[in-house]
Tab-separated table of C-alpha atoms in Angstrom:
chain	number	residue	atom	x	y	z
A	1210	UNK	CA	2.933	13.601	-30.288
A	1211	UNK	CA	1.465	16.967	-29.098
A	1212	UNK	CA	-1.086	17.223	-31.963
A	1213	UNK	CA	-2.102	13.568	-31.772
A	1214	UNK	CA	-2.544	13.797	-27.952
A	1215	UNK	CA	-4.826	16.785	-28.283
A	1216	UNK	CA	-6.795	14.877	-30.969
A	1217	UNK	CA	-7.038	11.894	-28.709
A	1218	UNK	CA	-8.286	14.000	-25.801
A	1219	UNK	CA	-10.921	15.609	-27.960
A	1220	UNK	CA	-12.147	12.156	-29.076
A	1221	UNK	CA	-12.186	11.036	-25.398
A	1222	UNK	CA	-14.461	13.905	-24.656
A	1223	UNK	CA	-16.709	13.100	-27.579
A	1224	UNK	CA	-17.240	9.468	-26.365
A	1225	UNK	CA	-17.722	10.824	-22.839
A	1226	UNK	CA	-20.682	12.714	-24.240
A	1227	UNK	CA	-22.131	9.425	-25.371
A	1228	UNK	CA	-21.589	7.711	-21.943
A	1229	UNK	CA	-23.184	10.759	-20.186
A	1230	UNK	CA	-26.301	10.533	-22.340
A	1231	UNK	CA	-26.704	6.834	-21.608
A	1232	UNK	CA	-26.196	7.333	-17.904
A	1233	UNK	CA	-28.641	10.254	-17.666
A	1234	UNK	CA	-31.294	8.404	-19.500
A	1235	UNK	CA	-30.794	5.250	-17.360
A	1236	UNK	CA	-30.819	7.289	-14.168
A	1237	UNK	CA	-34.622	7.814	-14.458
A	1238	UNK	CA	-35.292	4.325	-13.185
A	1239	UNK	CA	-33.805	2.122	-10.452
A	1240	UNK	CA	-31.446	-0.342	-12.019
A	1241	UNK	CA	-31.532	-4.128	-11.692
A	1242	UNK	CA	-28.393	-5.229	-9.951
A	1243	UNK	CA	-26.199	-8.319	-10.485
A	1244	UNK	CA	-23.305	-9.471	-8.440
A	1245	UNK	CA	-20.034	-10.318	-10.116
A	1246	UNK	CA	-17.658	-13.059	-9.017
A	1247	UNK	CA	-15.810	-10.588	-6.690
A	1248	UNK	CA	-19.186	-9.574	-5.192
A	1249	UNK	CA	-19.082	-6.069	-6.682
A	1250	UNK	CA	-22.209	-4.644	-8.312
A	1251	UNK	CA	-22.841	-4.520	-12.085
A	1252	UNK	CA	-25.887	-3.301	-13.929
A	1253	UNK	CA	-27.147	-3.370	-17.534
A	1254	UNK	CA	-26.049	0.208	-17.863
A	1255	UNK	CA	-22.363	-0.627	-16.986
A	1256	UNK	CA	-22.422	-3.056	-19.893
A	1257	UNK	CA	-24.233	-0.842	-22.293
A	1258	UNK	CA	-21.955	2.094	-21.701
A	1259	UNK	CA	-18.747	0.046	-22.185
A	1260	UNK	CA	-20.073	-1.614	-25.215
A	1261	UNK	CA	-20.913	1.743	-26.807
A	1262	UNK	CA	-17.483	3.179	-25.828
A	1263	UNK	CA	-15.795	0.158	-27.373
A	1264	UNK	CA	-17.796	0.471	-30.554
A	1265	UNK	CA	-16.814	4.170	-30.956
A	1266	UNK	CA	-13.145	3.467	-30.287
A	1267	UNK	CA	-12.966	0.539	-32.649
A	1268	UNK	CA	-14.515	2.678	-35.443
A	1269	UNK	CA	-12.150	5.579	-34.903
A	1270	UNK	CA	-8.887	3.757	-33.994
A	1271	UNK	CA	-8.993	0.129	-35.008
A	1272	UNK	CA	-5.286	-0.254	-34.371
A	1273	UNK	CA	-5.676	0.634	-30.669
A	1274	UNK	CA	-6.089	-1.725	-27.844
A	1275	UNK	CA	-8.884	-1.599	-25.237
A	1276	UNK	CA	-9.083	-2.593	-21.586
A	1277	UNK	CA	-12.445	-2.377	-19.821
A	1278	UNK	CA	-13.985	-3.440	-16.506
A	1279	UNK	CA	-16.938	-5.373	-18.016
A	1280	UNK	CA	-15.558	-6.850	-21.289
A	1281	UNK	CA	-11.946	-7.553	-20.583
A	1282	UNK	CA	-8.897	-6.649	-22.777
A	1283	UNK	CA	-7.866	-6.740	-26.351
A	1284	UNK	CA	-4.582	-5.829	-28.010
A	1285	UNK	CA	-2.840	-4.803	-24.808
A	1286	UNK	CA	0.476	-4.850	-26.661
A	1287	UNK	CA	-0.630	-1.955	-28.898
A	1288	UNK	CA	1.158	1.317	-28.664
A	1289	UNK	CA	-2.052	2.961	-27.591
A	1290	UNK	CA	-4.635	1.259	-25.281
A	1291	UNK	CA	-7.855	2.812	-24.186
A	1292	UNK	CA	-8.790	1.991	-20.531
A	1293	UNK	CA	-12.459	2.239	-19.560
A	1294	UNK	CA	-14.456	2.032	-16.451
A	1295	UNK	CA	-18.138	2.640	-17.629
A	1296	UNK	CA	-19.451	3.426	-14.145
A	1297	UNK	CA	-16.907	4.008	-11.452
A	1298	UNK	CA	-18.930	3.835	-8.253
A	1299	UNK	CA	-21.638	1.473	-9.391
A	1300	UNK	CA	-22.853	1.082	-5.786
A	1301	UNK	CA	-23.339	4.818	-5.613
A	1302	UNK	CA	-25.060	4.781	-8.948
A	1303	UNK	CA	-27.543	2.110	-7.773
A	1304	UNK	CA	-28.327	4.169	-4.659
A	1305	UNK	CA	-28.629	7.414	-6.552
A	1306	UNK	CA	-25.694	8.965	-4.739
A	1307	UNK	CA	-24.202	11.485	-7.247
A	1308	UNK	CA	-20.451	10.592	-6.992
A	1309	UNK	CA	-20.359	8.000	-9.786
A	1310	UNK	CA	-18.778	8.721	-13.165
A	1311	UNK	CA	-17.299	7.323	-16.336
A	1312	UNK	CA	-13.564	6.940	-16.567
A	1313	UNK	CA	-11.856	7.064	-19.938
A	1314	UNK	CA	-8.098	7.025	-20.366
A	1315	UNK	CA	-5.610	6.457	-23.068
A	1316	UNK	CA	-2.323	4.652	-22.214
A	1317	UNK	CA	0.768	5.108	-24.273
A	1318	UNK	CA	3.503	2.492	-23.891
A	1319	UNK	CA	1.502	1.057	-20.920
A	1320	UNK	CA	1.396	4.360	-18.908
A	1321	UNK	CA	-1.514	6.759	-18.446
A	1322	UNK	CA	-1.271	9.518	-21.118
A	1323	UNK	CA	-4.616	11.370	-20.799
A	1324	UNK	CA	-7.835	10.919	-18.933
A	1325	UNK	CA	-11.437	12.015	-18.592
A	1326	UNK	CA	-13.571	11.752	-15.497
A	1327	UNK	CA	-17.100	12.447	-16.489
A	1328	UNK	CA	-19.574	13.168	-13.721
A	1329	UNK	CA	-23.109	13.159	-15.184
A	1330	UNK	CA	-25.088	13.761	-11.950
A	1331	UNK	CA	-23.286	17.022	-11.285
A	1332	UNK	CA	-22.605	18.078	-14.814
A	1333	UNK	CA	-18.848	18.139	-14.232
A	1334	UNK	CA	-15.960	16.838	-16.322
A	1335	UNK	CA	-12.326	16.670	-15.581
A	1336	UNK	CA	-9.774	16.106	-18.280
A	1337	UNK	CA	-5.971	15.965	-18.147
A	1338	UNK	CA	-2.810	15.096	-19.959
A	1339	UNK	CA	-0.069	13.585	-17.717
A	1340	UNK	CA	2.601	16.256	-16.983
A	1341	UNK	CA	1.009	18.876	-19.209
A	1342	UNK	CA	-2.238	20.159	-17.632
A	1343	UNK	CA	-5.666	19.412	-16.248
A	1344	UNK	CA	-9.029	21.104	-16.477
A	1345	UNK	CA	-12.363	21.126	-14.725
A	1346	UNK	CA	-15.242	22.008	-17.034
A	1347	UNK	CA	-12.586	23.560	-19.279
A	1348	UNK	CA	-10.936	25.661	-16.665
A	1349	UNK	CA	-7.306	24.852	-15.573
A	1350	UNK	CA	-6.848	23.234	-12.244
A	1351	UNK	CA	-3.858	22.469	-9.977
A	1352	UNK	CA	-3.394	20.244	-6.967
A	1353	UNK	CA	-3.034	21.738	-3.530
A	1354	UNK	CA	0.519	22.152	-2.325
A	1355	UNK	CA	2.404	22.576	0.939
A	1356	UNK	CA	0.079	20.592	3.261
A	1357	UNK	CA	1.718	18.821	6.199
A	1358	UNK	CA	0.733	15.219	6.826
A	1359	UNK	CA	-0.945	16.079	10.104
A	1360	UNK	CA	-3.108	18.710	8.421
A	1361	UNK	CA	-3.911	16.564	5.377
A	1362	UNK	CA	-7.460	15.791	4.153
A	1363	UNK	CA	-7.419	12.190	2.959
A	1364	UNK	CA	-9.985	10.233	0.974
A	1365	UNK	CA	-10.528	6.471	0.671
A	1366	UNK	CA	-13.246	4.715	-1.244
A	1367	UNK	CA	-14.129	1.959	1.168
A	1368	UNK	CA	-12.113	0.320	4.061
A	1369	UNK	CA	-13.627	-3.061	3.122
A	1370	UNK	CA	-11.477	-3.007	-0.018
A	1371	UNK	CA	-8.271	-2.982	2.048
A	1372	UNK	CA	-6.929	-6.570	2.333
A	1373	UNK	CA	-6.115	-7.831	5.725
A	1374	UNK	CA	-2.344	-7.633	5.175
A	1375	UNK	CA	-2.676	-3.925	4.268
A	1376	UNK	CA	-4.924	-2.803	7.075
A	1377	UNK	CA	-2.194	-1.975	9.658
A	1378	UNK	CA	-0.295	0.319	7.246
A	1379	UNK	CA	-3.526	1.921	6.159
A	1380	UNK	CA	-4.575	2.465	9.770
A	1381	UNK	CA	-1.215	4.207	10.511
A	1382	UNK	CA	-1.725	6.650	7.676
A	1383	UNK	CA	-5.375	7.179	8.589
A	1384	UNK	CA	-4.247	8.048	12.160
A	1385	UNK	CA	-1.565	10.398	10.984
A	1386	UNK	CA	-3.805	12.702	8.836
A	1387	UNK	CA	-6.212	15.298	10.089
A	1388	UNK	CA	-9.294	13.684	8.474
A	1389	UNK	CA	-10.425	10.846	6.239
A	1390	UNK	CA	-13.489	10.974	4.110
A	1391	UNK	CA	-14.813	7.646	2.843
A	1392	UNK	CA	-17.044	6.655	-0.052
A	1393	UNK	CA	-16.358	9.245	-2.794
A	1394	UNK	CA	-15.484	6.868	-5.679
A	1395	UNK	CA	-13.913	8.719	-8.605
A	1396	UNK	CA	-15.312	12.018	-7.344
A	1397	UNK	CA	-12.607	11.871	-4.574
A	1398	UNK	CA	-9.833	11.768	-7.157
A	1399	UNK	CA	-11.481	14.669	-9.004
A	1400	UNK	CA	-11.431	16.691	-5.678
A	1401	UNK	CA	-7.710	15.907	-5.292
A	1402	UNK	CA	-6.992	17.211	-8.790
A	1403	UNK	CA	-8.946	20.330	-8.170
A	1404	UNK	CA	-6.940	21.120	-4.981
A	1405	UNK	CA	-9.776	20.448	-2.578
A	1406	UNK	CA	-8.148	17.544	-0.790
A	1407	UNK	CA	-4.575	16.365	-0.205
A	1408	UNK	CA	-4.350	12.537	-0.415
A	1409	UNK	CA	-6.323	9.660	-1.853
A	1410	UNK	CA	-5.427	6.178	-0.614
A	1411	UNK	CA	-7.090	3.006	-1.728
A	1412	UNK	CA	-6.558	-0.761	-2.065
A	1413	UNK	CA	-8.196	-3.483	-4.128
A	1414	UNK	CA	-8.154	-1.406	-7.352
A	1415	UNK	CA	-7.454	-2.278	-11.000
A	1416	UNK	CA	-5.872	-0.186	-13.848
A	1417	UNK	CA	-9.321	0.870	-15.134
A	1418	UNK	CA	-10.134	2.371	-11.763
A	1419	UNK	CA	-6.957	4.616	-11.769
A	1420	UNK	CA	-5.648	5.369	-15.211
A	1421	UNK	CA	-7.966	8.269	-15.883
A	1422	UNK	CA	-7.522	9.840	-12.414
A	1423	UNK	CA	-3.789	9.330	-12.647
A	1424	UNK	CA	-3.391	11.193	-15.908
A	1425	UNK	CA	-5.569	14.113	-14.584
A	1426	UNK	CA	-3.784	14.263	-11.199
A	1427	UNK	CA	-0.375	14.223	-12.832
A	1428	UNK	CA	-1.572	16.864	-15.214
A	1429	UNK	CA	-2.574	18.967	-12.253
A	1430	UNK	CA	0.886	18.617	-10.679
A	1431	UNK	CA	0.177	15.678	-8.329
A	1432	UNK	CA	1.812	12.254	-7.848
A	1433	UNK	CA	0.219	8.823	-8.117
A	1434	UNK	CA	2.012	5.503	-7.337
A	1435	UNK	CA	1.518	2.188	-5.629
A	1436	UNK	CA	2.276	1.972	-1.909
A	1437	UNK	CA	5.936	1.138	-2.706
A	1438	UNK	CA	6.341	4.295	-4.782
A	1439	UNK	CA	6.217	2.423	-8.108
A	1440	UNK	CA	4.337	3.696	-11.157
A	1441	UNK	CA	1.026	2.208	-12.441
A	1442	UNK	CA	0.953	0.220	-15.660
A	1443	UNK	CA	-1.631	-1.812	-17.485
A	1444	UNK	CA	-0.808	-4.916	-15.450
A	1445	UNK	CA	-1.123	-3.067	-12.136
A	1446	UNK	CA	-3.734	-3.861	-9.469
A	1447	UNK	CA	-3.737	-3.367	-5.747
A	1448	UNK	CA	-2.898	-0.351	-3.567
A	1449	UNK	CA	-2.544	3.243	-4.627
A	1450	UNK	CA	-1.570	6.538	-2.930
A	1451	UNK	CA	-2.137	9.809	-4.706
A	1452	UNK	CA	-1.049	13.181	-3.417
A	1453	UNK	CA	-1.254	16.769	-4.609
A	1454	UNK	CA	2.280	17.491	-3.267
A	1455	UNK	CA	5.432	15.389	-3.811
A	1456	UNK	CA	6.685	16.007	-0.242
A	1457	UNK	CA	3.362	14.900	1.200
A	1458	UNK	CA	3.436	11.847	-1.058
A	1459	UNK	CA	6.943	10.858	0.305
A	1460	UNK	CA	5.669	11.276	3.911
A	1461	UNK	CA	2.645	9.035	3.203
A	1462	UNK	CA	4.906	6.411	1.711
A	1463	UNK	CA	7.129	6.535	4.769
A	1464	UNK	CA	4.157	5.981	7.082
A	1465	UNK	CA	2.852	3.112	4.982
A	1466	UNK	CA	6.213	1.353	5.090
A	1467	UNK	CA	7.154	2.206	8.683
A	1468	UNK	CA	5.750	-1.020	10.162
């Protein structure tokens, strides 16, 4: 498994090069925006990037499954499934705010095995293998440890994504930490893996939003679960809490469930 995992990670970086080239070329012009059924933004570039990634994966690993934000799922019962978000942070991409990126992950047995967060606008790339290591532009990274909840720096993508039923638990945690930064998309999870922040808490997400960050954060020594402390799998969607420190993660779960 070790050799194949490293081979898969090298391939994930190769196809991330392709997605980066497409995004940088498309960034020269303001994109035309369409609204999906859930009112989220989508552009022709989202679709073009995912189509290219799927083409490359099918050619290299025809026996693998694929899950993507724009074109759905195929062969989810395969041992290995690629999980793709062509532009995580499409709203930021549309506005030219440089926190968007491409998320590429490989699941093994339905769980995150490895991940890539590629950040074209800032020429950054995070990679990771769950439980084994994580890297930022090729240099090893580790999550920050030992932060008390009252001193924690938390991130959250957008409070609008939090369903009404989850707003009170989220507000308790928001009030318990030192500071919350909003709107960072996948860049926020990259910062957690690099040890720059302590918590990332979100709602309204799907597996393709979190599988790559999860593998990287777990590779960097962090913890990622749903709000009940359960692991993420390919069928998961909803609320997530990621922490650089296991003790801090437990405290966050306690606050979320204390109502």
